[in-house]
Coordinates of C-alpha atoms (C1' of nucleotides) in Angstrom, one line a residue:
Chain O
X1 CA 0.0 -0.1 0.0
X2 CA 1.8 3.0 -1.3
X3 CA 5.0 1.0 -1.0
X4 CA 7.0 1.2 -4.2
X5 CA 9.6 -1.4 -3.9
X6 CA 11.2 -3.8 -1.4
X7 CA 14.4 -3.0 0.3
X8 CA 16.6 -1.6 -2.4
X9 CA 19.6 -3.6 -3.2
X10 CA 23.4 -3.2 -3.9
X11 CA 22.8 0.0 -5.6
X12 CA 22.1 1.6 -2.1
X13 CA 24.7 4.0 -1.1
X14 CA 26.8 3.5 2.1
X15 CA 26.0 5.6 5.1
X16 CA 29.2 7.5 4.7
X17 CA 28.0 8.9 1.4
X18 CA 24.4 9.5 2.6
X19 CA 23.0 12.7 1.2
X20 CA 20.8 13.3 4.3
X21 CA 23.4 12.4 6.8
X22 CA 24.1 15.9 8.1
X23 CA 20.6 16.0 9.4
X24 CA 20.1 12.5 10.7
X25 CA 20.7 10.5 13.7
X26 CA 23.9 9.2 11.9
X27 CA 25.6 12.7 12.1
X28 CA 28.3 12.8 14.8
X29 CA 28.9 9.1 14.8
X30 CA 32.4 7.8 14.2
X31 CA 33.1 5.8 11.1
X32 CA 33.2 2.6 13.3
X33 CA 29.8 3.3 14.8
X34 CA 28.5 4.2 11.4
X35 CA 29.5 0.9 10.1
X36 CA 27.8 -0.9 13.0
X37 CA 24.7 1.0 12.1
X38 CA 25.1 0.0 8.5
X39 CA 25.3 -3.6 9.6
X40 CA 21.8 -3.4 11.2
X41 CA 19.9 -1.2 9.0
X42 CA 17.1 -2.8 6.9
X43 CA 17.7 -0.8 3.8
X44 CA 16.0 2.0 1.9
X45 CA 12.4 2.2 1.1
X46 CA 10.2 4.3 -1.1
X47 CA 6.8 5.4 -0.4
X48 CA 4.3 7.4 -2.6
X49 CA 2.8 10.6 -1.7
X50 CA -0.2 9.9 0.6
X51 CA 1.1 6.5 1.9
X52 CA 0.7 5.9 5.7
X53 CA 4.0 4.4 6.3
X54 CA 3.4 4.4 10.1
X55 CA 0.1 3.5 11.6
X56 CA -1.4 4.8 14.8
X57 CA -2.2 2.1 17.3
X58 CA -0.1 -0.4 15.8
X59 CA 3.2 -1.4 17.5
X60 CA 6.2 -0.7 15.3
X61 CA 9.3 -2.7 15.2
X62 CA 11.2 -0.3 13.0
X63 CA 12.3 3.2 13.0
X64 CA 12.8 5.4 10.0
X65 CA 15.1 8.2 8.9
X66 CA 13.5 10.3 6.2
X67 CA 16.1 10.7 3.3
X68 CA 14.1 12.4 0.6
X69 CA 10.8 14.3 0.4
X70 CA 8.3 15.6 2.9
X71 CA 6.3 13.6 5.4
X72 CA 4.2 14.4 8.4
X73 CA 3.4 12.8 11.8
X74 CA -0.1 13.1 13.0
X75 CA -2.8 12.1 15.5
X76 CA -6.1 10.8 14.6
X77 CA -8.8 11.7 17.2
X78 CA -11.9 9.7 18.0
X79 CA -14.0 12.6 16.6
X80 CA -12.4 11.9 13.3
X81 CA -10.3 15.0 13.1
X82 CA -6.6 15.0 12.5
X83 CA -3.9 16.9 14.3
X84 CA -0.6 17.2 12.5
X85 CA 2.2 17.0 15.1
X86 CA 4.9 18.1 12.8
X87 CA 6.0 18.2 9.1
X88 CA 9.3 16.1 8.5
X89 CA 12.1 17.1 6.2
X90 CA 15.1 15.0 5.1
X91 CA 16.9 13.9 8.2
X92 CA 13.9 13.5 10.4
X93 CA 13.9 10.5 12.8
X94 CA 10.5 9.0 12.8
X95 CA 8.8 6.3 14.9
X96 CA 11.2 5.8 17.7
X97 CA 9.6 4.5 20.7
X98 CA 11.5 3.3 23.7
X99 CA 8.9 0.6 24.4
X100 CA 8.9 -0.9 20.9
X101 CA 6.0 -3.2 21.8
X102 CA 3.3 -0.8 22.8
X103 CA 1.1 0.8 20.0
X104 CA 2.3 4.0 18.5
X105 CA 0.4 7.1 19.7
X106 CA 0.6 8.8 16.2
X107 CA 0.8 7.9 12.6
X108 CA 3.0 9.1 9.8
X109 CA 2.2 9.7 6.1
X110 CA 4.3 10.6 3.2
X111 CA 3.3 14.2 1.7
X112 CA 5.4 13.9 -1.4
X113 CA 7.1 10.7 -2.7
X114 CA 9.7 9.8 -0.1
X115 CA 12.7 7.6 0.5
X116 CA 13.5 6.3 4.0
X117 CA 16.1 4.3 5.7
X118 CA 14.8 1.6 8.1
X119 CA 16.3 0.5 11.3
X120 CA 15.0 -2.2 13.6
X121 CA 14.1 -0.8 16.9
X122 CA 15.6 -3.8 18.7
X123 CA 19.0 -3.5 17.0
X124 CA 18.9 0.1 17.6
X125 CA 18.4 -0.5 21.4
X126 CA 21.2 -2.9 21.4
X127 CA 23.5 -0.6 19.8
X128 CA 22.5 2.1 22.2
X129 CA 23.5 -0.2 25.0
X130 CA 27.0 -0.6 23.4
X131 CA 27.7 2.9 21.9
X132 CA 26.8 5.6 24.4
X133 CA 27.3 8.1 21.6
X134 CA 24.3 6.8 19.9
X135 CA 22.1 6.7 22.9
X136 CA 23.2 10.5 23.5
X137 CA 22.4 11.3 20.0
X138 CA 19.0 9.8 20.2
X139 CA 18.4 11.6 23.4
X140 CA 19.4 14.9 21.9
X141 CA 17.0 14.4 19.0
X142 CA 14.2 13.5 21.3
X143 CA 14.6 16.7 23.4
X144 CA 15.2 18.9 20.3
X145 CA 12.0 17.7 18.8
X146 CA 10.3 18.2 22.1
X147 CA 11.2 21.9 21.9
X148 CA 10.0 22.2 18.5
X149 CA 6.7 20.7 19.6
X150 CA 6.6 23.1 22.4
X151 CA 6.8 25.9 20.0
X152 CA 4.2 24.4 17.8
X153 CA 1.9 24.0 20.8
X154 CA 2.3 27.6 21.8
X155 CA 1.6 28.7 18.3
X156 CA -1.7 26.7 18.1
X157 CA -2.8 27.5 21.6
X158 CA -2.0 31.2 21.8
X159 CA -2.1 32.8 18.3
X160 CA -4.9 34.0 16.1
X161 CA -5.2 32.4 12.7
X162 CA -3.0 35.0 10.9
X163 CA -0.3 34.6 13.5
X164 CA -0.4 30.8 13.4
X165 CA -0.2 30.6 9.5
X166 CA 2.6 33.3 9.5
X167 CA 4.6 31.4 12.1
X168 CA 4.3 28.2 10.4
X169 CA 5.3 29.5 7.1
X170 CA 8.3 31.2 8.7
X171 CA 9.4 28.1 10.4
X172 CA 9.1 26.0 7.4
X173 CA 10.8 28.6 5.2
X174 CA 13.8 28.6 7.7
X175 CA 14.0 24.9 7.9
X176 CA 14.0 24.5 4.2
X177 CA 16.5 27.2 3.8
X178 CA 18.8 25.6 6.2
X179 CA 19.3 22.5 4.2
X180 CA 19.5 24.0 0.7
X181 CA 23.0 25.3 0.2
X182 CA 22.1 28.4 -1.9
X183 CA 20.0 30.8 0.1
X184 CA 19.7 33.2 -2.8
X185 CA 16.0 33.8 -3.8
X186 CA 13.2 34.0 -1.3
X187 CA 11.1 31.3 -2.8
X188 CA 10.9 27.8 -1.8
X189 CA 8.9 24.7 -2.6
X190 CA 6.2 23.9 -0.1
X191 CA 4.2 20.9 -1.0
X192 CA 1.4 21.5 1.5
X193 CA -2.2 21.7 0.8
X194 CA -4.3 24.3 2.7
X195 CA -5.9 21.4 4.5
X196 CA -2.6 20.2 5.8
X197 CA -1.8 23.6 7.0
X198 CA -5.1 23.8 8.8
X199 CA -4.8 20.3 10.4
X200 CA -1.4 21.4 11.7
X201 CA -2.7 24.7 13.0
X202 CA -6.1 23.7 14.3
X203 CA -8.0 25.7 11.6
X204 CA -10.2 24.7 8.8
X205 CA -8.9 24.7 5.3
X206 CA -11.4 27.5 4.5
X207 CA -10.2 29.7 7.0
X208 CA -6.6 29.0 6.0
X209 CA -7.5 30.0 2.6
X210 CA -9.0 33.3 3.8
X211 CA -6.0 33.9 6.1
X212 CA -3.5 33.3 3.2
X213 CA -5.5 35.7 1.0
X214 CA -5.2 38.3 3.6
X215 CA -1.5 37.9 3.7
X216 CA -1.3 37.9 0.0
X217 CA -3.4 41.2 -0.2
X218 CA -1.1 42.7 2.4
X219 CA 1.9 41.7 0.1
X220 CA 3.6 39.7 3.0
X221 CA 3.7 36.3 1.5
X222 CA 2.3 34.4 -1.5
X223 CA 1.7 30.7 -1.5
X224 CA 0.7 29.4 -4.9
X225 CA 1.1 26.2 -6.6
X226 CA 3.4 24.8 -4.1
X227 CA 5.8 27.8 -4.1
X228 CA 6.1 30.0 -1.1
X229 CA 7.5 33.4 -1.6
X230 CA 8.3 35.8 1.2
X231 CA 7.4 39.3 0.0
X232 CA 8.1 41.1 3.2
X233 CA 10.2 39.3 5.7
X234 CA 10.0 41.9 8.4
X235 CA 6.2 42.0 8.4
X236 CA 6.0 38.4 8.3
X237 CA 8.4 38.0 11.3
X238 CA 6.3 40.4 13.2
X239 CA 2.9 38.6 12.4
X240 CA 4.6 35.3 13.3
X241 CA 6.0 36.6 16.6
X242 CA 9.5 36.1 15.7
X243 CA 11.2 38.7 17.8
X244 CA 14.7 38.3 16.6
X245 CA 13.9 38.0 12.8
X246 CA 15.8 35.0 11.8
X247 CA 18.2 34.5 14.4
X248 CA 16.4 31.8 16.0
X249 CA 17.4 29.4 13.3
X250 CA 19.8 27.4 15.3
X251 CA 17.1 25.8 17.3
X252 CA 15.3 24.2 14.4
X253 CA 16.1 20.8 13.1
Chain Q
X1 CA 13.5 34.8 44.5
X2 CA 11.2 32.2 45.7
X3 CA 14.0 30.0 46.7
X4 CA 13.6 29.0 50.4
X5 CA 17.0 27.6 51.3
X6 CA 20.3 26.6 49.9
X7 CA 21.3 23.1 49.1
X8 CA 20.0 21.1 52.0
X9 CA 22.6 19.3 53.9
X10 CA 23.3 16.0 55.5
X11 CA 19.7 15.3 56.4
X12 CA 19.1 14.8 52.8
X13 CA 18.3 11.3 52.0
X14 CA 20.2 9.0 49.7
X15 CA 19.1 8.3 46.2
X16 CA 18.2 4.7 47.2
X17 CA 15.6 5.8 49.6
X18 CA 14.3 8.5 47.4
X19 CA 10.5 8.8 47.6
X20 CA 10.0 9.9 44.1
X21 CA 12.4 7.4 42.7
X22 CA 10.0 5.2 40.9
X23 CA 9.0 8.1 38.7
X24 CA 12.4 9.7 38.1
X25 CA 15.3 9.3 35.7
X26 CA 16.8 7.4 38.4
X27 CA 14.6 4.4 38.3
X28 CA 16.0 1.5 36.4
X29 CA 19.5 2.4 37.3
X30 CA 21.7 -0.1 39.2
X31 CA 23.0 0.7 42.6
X32 CA 26.4 1.4 41.2
X33 CA 25.0 3.8 38.7
X34 CA 22.9 5.3 41.3
X35 CA 25.9 6.0 43.5
X36 CA 27.7 7.8 40.7
X37 CA 24.6 9.9 40.1
X38 CA 24.6 10.6 43.9
X39 CA 28.1 11.8 43.5
X40 CA 27.4 14.4 40.9
X41 CA 24.1 15.8 42.2
X42 CA 23.9 19.3 43.5
X43 CA 21.5 18.5 46.3
X44 CA 17.8 19.3 47.0
X45 CA 16.2 22.7 46.8
X46 CA 12.9 24.1 47.9
X47 CA 10.9 26.7 45.9
X48 CA 7.7 28.5 46.9
X49 CA 4.5 28.4 45.0
X50 CA 4.9 30.9 42.2
X51 CA 8.5 30.8 42.0
X52 CA 10.1 30.8 38.5
X53 CA 12.8 28.1 39.0
X54 CA 13.7 28.1 35.3
X55 CA 13.8 31.1 33.1
X56 CA 13.0 31.3 29.4
X57 CA 15.8 32.6 27.3
X58 CA 18.6 31.9 29.8
X59 CA 21.0 29.1 29.4
X60 CA 20.7 26.6 32.1
X61 CA 23.5 24.5 33.6
X62 CA 21.3 22.5 35.9
X63 CA 18.7 19.8 35.3
X64 CA 16.0 19.2 37.9
X65 CA 14.0 16.3 39.0
X66 CA 10.8 17.3 40.8
X67 CA 10.5 15.5 44.1
X68 CA 7.4 17.0 45.8
X69 CA 4.6 19.3 44.8
X70 CA 3.3 20.6 41.5
X71 CA 5.1 22.6 38.8
X72 CA 4.6 23.5 35.1
X73 CA 6.6 24.3 32.1
X74 CA 5.4 27.1 29.9
X75 CA 6.5 29.4 26.9
X76 CA 5.9 33.0 27.0
X77 CA 4.9 34.5 23.8
X78 CA 5.9 37.9 22.4
X79 CA 2.3 39.0 22.6
X80 CA 2.4 38.5 26.3
X81 CA 0.2 35.4 26.6
X82 CA 1.5 32.2 28.3
X83 CA 1.1 28.7 26.8
X84 CA 1.5 25.9 29.5
X85 CA 3.4 23.1 28.0
X86 CA 2.7 20.6 30.7
X87 CA 2.1 20.1 34.3
X88 CA 4.7 18.3 36.3
X89 CA 4.2 15.9 39.0
X90 CA 6.9 14.3 41.3
X91 CA 9.4 12.5 39.2
X92 CA 9.3 14.9 36.3
X93 CA 12.6 15.7 34.7
X94 CA 12.8 19.2 33.9
X95 CA 15.3 21.4 31.9
X96 CA 17.4 19.0 30.1
X97 CA 18.8 20.3 27.0
X98 CA 21.4 18.5 25.0
X99 CA 23.1 21.7 24.2
X100 CA 23.4 23.2 27.7
X101 CA 24.7 26.5 26.5
X102 CA 21.9 27.7 24.4
X103 CA 19.0 29.6 26.0
X104 CA 16.0 27.6 27.1
X105 CA 13.0 27.8 25.0
X106 CA 10.6 27.5 28.0
X107 CA 10.3 28.5 31.6
X108 CA 9.3 26.5 34.6
X109 CA 7.4 27.6 37.7
X110 CA 6.3 26.1 41.0
X111 CA 2.5 25.8 41.2
X112 CA 2.6 24.5 44.9
X113 CA 5.6 24.7 47.1
X114 CA 8.0 22.1 45.7
X115 CA 11.2 20.3 46.4
X116 CA 13.6 19.4 43.5
X117 CA 16.8 17.5 43.1
X118 CA 19.4 19.3 41.0
X119 CA 22.0 17.7 38.7
X120 CA 24.6 19.6 36.7
X121 CA 23.9 19.3 32.9
X122 CA 27.6 18.7 32.2
X123 CA 28.0 15.9 34.8
X124 CA 25.0 14.3 33.5
X125 CA 26.3 14.4 30.0
X126 CA 29.6 12.9 31.2
X127 CA 27.7 10.2 32.9
X128 CA 25.7 9.5 29.8
X129 CA 28.9 9.0 27.9
X130 CA 30.1 6.5 30.5
X131 CA 26.9 4.6 31.4
X132 CA 24.8 3.9 28.4
X133 CA 22.0 3.0 30.7
X134 CA 21.6 6.4 31.7
X135 CA 21.7 7.7 28.3
X136 CA 19.0 5.4 27.3
X137 CA 16.8 6.2 30.2
X138 CA 17.1 9.8 29.3
X139 CA 16.2 9.1 25.7
X140 CA 13.2 7.2 26.8
X141 CA 12.0 9.9 29.0
X142 CA 12.4 12.4 26.2
X143 CA 10.4 10.4 23.8
X144 CA 7.7 9.6 26.4
X145 CA 7.3 13.3 27.2
X146 CA 7.1 13.9 23.4
X147 CA 4.2 11.6 23.2
X148 CA 2.4 13.3 26.0
X149 CA 3.0 16.7 24.4
X150 CA 1.6 15.3 21.1
X151 CA -1.6 14.3 22.9
X152 CA -1.8 17.7 24.5
X153 CA -1.3 19.3 21.1
X154 CA -4.1 17.3 19.5
X155 CA -6.3 18.3 22.5
X156 CA -5.7 21.9 22.1
X157 CA -5.9 21.9 18.3
X158 CA -8.8 19.7 17.6
X159 CA -11.2 19.8 20.4
X160 CA -13.8 22.2 21.6
X161 CA -13.6 23.8 25.0
X162 CA -15.6 21.1 26.8
X163 CA -13.6 18.3 25.3
X164 CA -10.3 20.0 26.1
X165 CA -11.2 20.6 29.8
X166 CA -12.6 17.1 30.1
X167 CA -9.5 15.6 28.5
X168 CA -7.1 17.4 30.7
X169 CA -8.9 16.7 33.9
X170 CA -9.1 13.0 33.0
X171 CA -5.5 13.0 32.2
X172 CA -4.4 14.8 35.5
X173 CA -6.7 12.5 37.4
X174 CA -5.1 9.4 36.0
X175 CA -1.6 10.7 36.6
X176 CA -2.3 11.6 40.1
X177 CA -4.0 8.3 40.7
X178 CA -1.2 6.4 39.3
X179 CA 1.3 7.5 42.0
X180 CA -1.0 7.4 44.9
X181 CA -1.2 3.8 46.2
X182 CA -4.8 3.7 47.3
X183 CA -7.1 4.3 44.4
X184 CA -10.1 4.3 46.7
X185 CA -12.1 7.4 46.3
X186 CA -12.7 9.4 43.1
X187 CA -11.5 12.6 44.6
X188 CA -8.0 14.0 44.0
X189 CA -6.3 17.4 44.9
X190 CA -5.8 19.5 41.9
X191 CA -4.0 22.8 42.9
X192 CA -4.8 24.5 39.6
X193 CA -6.6 27.8 39.0
X194 CA -8.8 28.3 36.2
X195 CA -6.4 30.5 34.8
X196 CA -3.7 27.9 34.7
X197 CA -6.2 25.5 33.1
X198 CA -7.0 28.1 30.5
X199 CA -3.3 28.8 29.7
X200 CA -2.7 25.0 29.2
X201 CA -5.7 24.7 26.9
X202 CA -5.5 27.9 24.9
X203 CA -8.7 29.2 26.5
X204 CA -9.5 32.2 28.7
X205 CA -10.2 31.6 32.3
X206 CA -13.6 33.1 31.9
X207 CA -14.5 30.5 29.4
X208 CA -12.9 27.7 31.5
X209 CA -15.2 28.8 34.2
X210 CA -18.3 28.5 32.1
X211 CA -17.1 25.1 30.8
X212 CA -16.6 23.8 34.2
X213 CA -20.0 25.0 35.2
X214 CA -21.5 23.1 32.3
X215 CA -19.7 20.0 33.5
X216 CA -20.8 20.5 37.0
X217 CA -24.3 21.0 36.0
X218 CA -24.4 17.9 34.0
X219 CA -22.9 16.0 37.0
X220 CA -19.9 14.9 35.3
X221 CA -17.1 16.5 37.4
X222 CA -16.8 18.9 40.2
X223 CA -13.7 21.1 40.8
X224 CA -13.9 23.1 43.9
X225 CA -11.5 24.5 46.3
X226 CA -8.5 22.5 44.7
X227 CA -10.4 19.2 44.8
X228 CA -11.5 17.4 41.8
X229 CA -14.2 14.9 41.9
X230 CA -15.2 12.6 39.0
X231 CA -19.0 12.2 39.3
X232 CA -19.5 10.2 36.1
X233 CA -16.3 8.5 34.9
X234 CA -18.1 7.2 31.6
X235 CA -19.5 10.6 30.5
X236 CA -16.2 12.2 31.3
X237 CA -14.2 9.7 29.3
X238 CA -16.7 10.2 26.4
X239 CA -16.4 14.0 26.5
X240 CA -12.6 13.7 26.8
X241 CA -12.3 11.4 23.8
X242 CA -10.8 8.6 25.8
X243 CA -12.1 5.6 23.9
X244 CA -10.8 2.8 26.0
X245 CA -11.9 4.5 29.3
X246 CA -8.9 4.2 31.6
X247 CA -6.8 1.6 29.7
X248 CA -4.5 4.2 28.3
X249 CA -2.8 4.8 31.6
X250 CA 0.2 3.0 30.7
X251 CA 1.3 5.7 28.3
X252 CA 1.2 8.4 31.0
X253 CA 4.4 9.3 33.0
Chain S
dC1 C1' -14.9 14.5 -22.0
dG2 C1' -15.7 13.9 -17.2
dG3 C1' -14.1 13.4 -12.6
dA4 C1' -11.4 14.3 -8.6
dG5 C1' -9.0 17.2 -5.7
dC6 C1' -7.8 21.5 -4.4
dG7 C1' -8.6 26.4 -4.0
dT8 C1' -11.8 30.3 -3.7
dT9 C1' -15.6 32.8 -2.2
dG10 C1' -20.1 34.2 0.1
dA11 C1' -23.6 33.9 3.8
dC12 C1' -24.8 32.6 7.9
dT13 C1' -23.9 30.4 12.6
dC14 C1' -21.8 29.7 16.9
dA15 C1' -18.0 29.2 20.1
dA16 C1' -15.1 31.7 22.4
dC17 C1' -13.3 36.4 23.7
dT18 C1' -13.7 40.9 25.8
dC19 C1' -15.3 44.0 29.1
dA20 C1' -17.1 44.7 33.2
dA21 C1' -19.3 44.1 37.5
dC22 C1' -19.9 41.6 41.7
dT23 C1' -19.1 37.8 45.1
dC24 C1' -16.5 35.2 48.1
dG25 C1' -12.7 33.9 51.4
dG26 C1' -8.3 34.4 53.4
dG27 C1' -4.9 37.4 54.9
dT28 C1' -3.0 41.5 56.6
dG29 C1' -2.4 45.7 59.0
dG30 C1' -4.5 49.3 61.9
Chain E
dC1 C1' -11.2 42.5 66.2
dC2 C1' -12.7 44.5 62.4
dA3 C1' -11.7 47.0 57.9
dC4 C1' -9.7 46.4 53.9
dC5 C1' -7.6 44.4 50.1
dC6 C1' -6.5 41.0 46.8
dG7 C1' -6.8 37.0 44.1
dA8 C1' -9.8 33.8 42.4
dG9 C1' -14.2 32.6 40.9
dT10 C1' -18.9 34.0 38.7
dT11 C1' -21.9 35.8 35.8
dG12 C1' -24.1 38.8 32.0
dA13 C1' -24.0 41.4 27.6
dG14 C1' -22.1 42.4 23.5
dT15 C1' -18.4 41.4 19.9
dT16 C1' -15.8 38.7 16.7
dG17 C1' -12.9 35.2 15.0
dA18 C1' -13.4 30.9 13.1
dG19 C1' -16.5 27.2 11.6
dT20 C1' -20.2 25.5 8.6
dC21 C1' -22.4 24.8 4.4
dA22 C1' -22.5 25.3 -0.2
dA23 C1' -21.6 26.8 -4.6
dC24 C1' -18.2 27.2 -8.2
dG25 C1' -13.5 27.7 -10.8
dC26 C1' -9.4 25.6 -12.0
dT27 C1' -6.1 21.9 -13.4
dC28 C1' -4.5 17.7 -13.9
dC29 C1' -5.4 13.0 -15.4
dG30 C1' -7.5 9.1 -17.0

DNA sequence: CGGAGCGTTGACTCAACTCAACTCGGGTGG
DNA sequence: CCACCCGAGTTGAGTTGAGTCAACGCTCCG
């Protein structure tokens, strides 16, 4: 379901040459540690846009690192609505749960076509026991993501629609910019529908639409056909509640 | 400011006898590891209700384990409003940040008078490098808290006031119940003002008040003078969106 | 050519906010 | 001991931000 091919074969690159490595768990591992990791990994996988590659309520024996494309983690509520927890960019570490046996509290879905690198939970836990470096790295990622989620929570809980949307766009802009070498133009690709934005921000897609119109009419941003253009960075930062403009970058994944 | 006394002295109990231990980082450490930890800890501290024992924007060289009382972590927004990230009960691990030097993204405040156990960030990191067990434990806590925060986010983003309040009360009830041996009566102590509840849920205190009135009039819960009484657990679970009633307990801290 | 999915817009509704007054209880100082 | 004050909780009236419902346009794709 959505899965394109089985574990890809010999053609698969080694971890050392991994394009996403700078953003993954694997960064800051020694070459030795990296080869251990390479020993236990289950290989790469591709999923189509829209594929649920991690299901809520099911236990999960694997952990995934996003290598290419956009994904998201989300919670499904009993009332049928969906809360998007976060948007994942290459390097994101998805699905880790200390207690591998208990059912996951969230699901994950591919937004664009994606490629992931799969690791067995168990093998990873074993490795953590032997190489503290790995355990530390995982802990760091866990707390970093926690911070990002706290910001997201504050955004949803305490800002009006315009502020929420501005804040999210700003955050995504920054995150995308960080991993593309050339920071030349102010346009980035944002493969999000208005419904996705709404589900991340606790708004309806209709209201996201109106809000975006407002921002467009005020010449602050334009989001059209998957392209986000920041027309007035200062105004946007203000609407978004970024006090220090773009200095906060460090704290993003 | 709010601090009652300096590091308490010899009277301080050993980690082995720590009353909060079952809920702390320290659980699941061997006696040896525990004595290492005991070697680096900075001692206990007491803070008055209302004291900000961890400030947003300042780097933090210490990590705290809550031993007694209630606390909260919160974000202050530029617009002056406050978003409560979570409520902390004894055992909570507060203030850990992989990169100890960068400023904290949130603050923490005592809700009641509290007692905490302080550890140096640096010492802890060193210990993690030597005892993988500790690193693993920290990672687990980080991901567990992440899950709790995701639930909180979903609650705030995708439920109406009545559902949010019900959900929060249910969660707190369960958490408090878990750490009190006798689960006899249905009443617990909840030292939260309506304003705190509002700031956690993205509501105004006025609206929390009306919502609580509604729940009281419907004979679902009563929250009066710091005492929470669940009058109709089933209805509450339904309002709160707890599908399995009280089976989800495991996943709480 | 016809759908399906996404975006856009308008008209109407309603949940939650704002503002403001008033109560109640506990603490404090004269 | 009493008057006062302050913080928390209540309640009402009016406002508004966001949701709902519904129609319609556009584009891509089969």
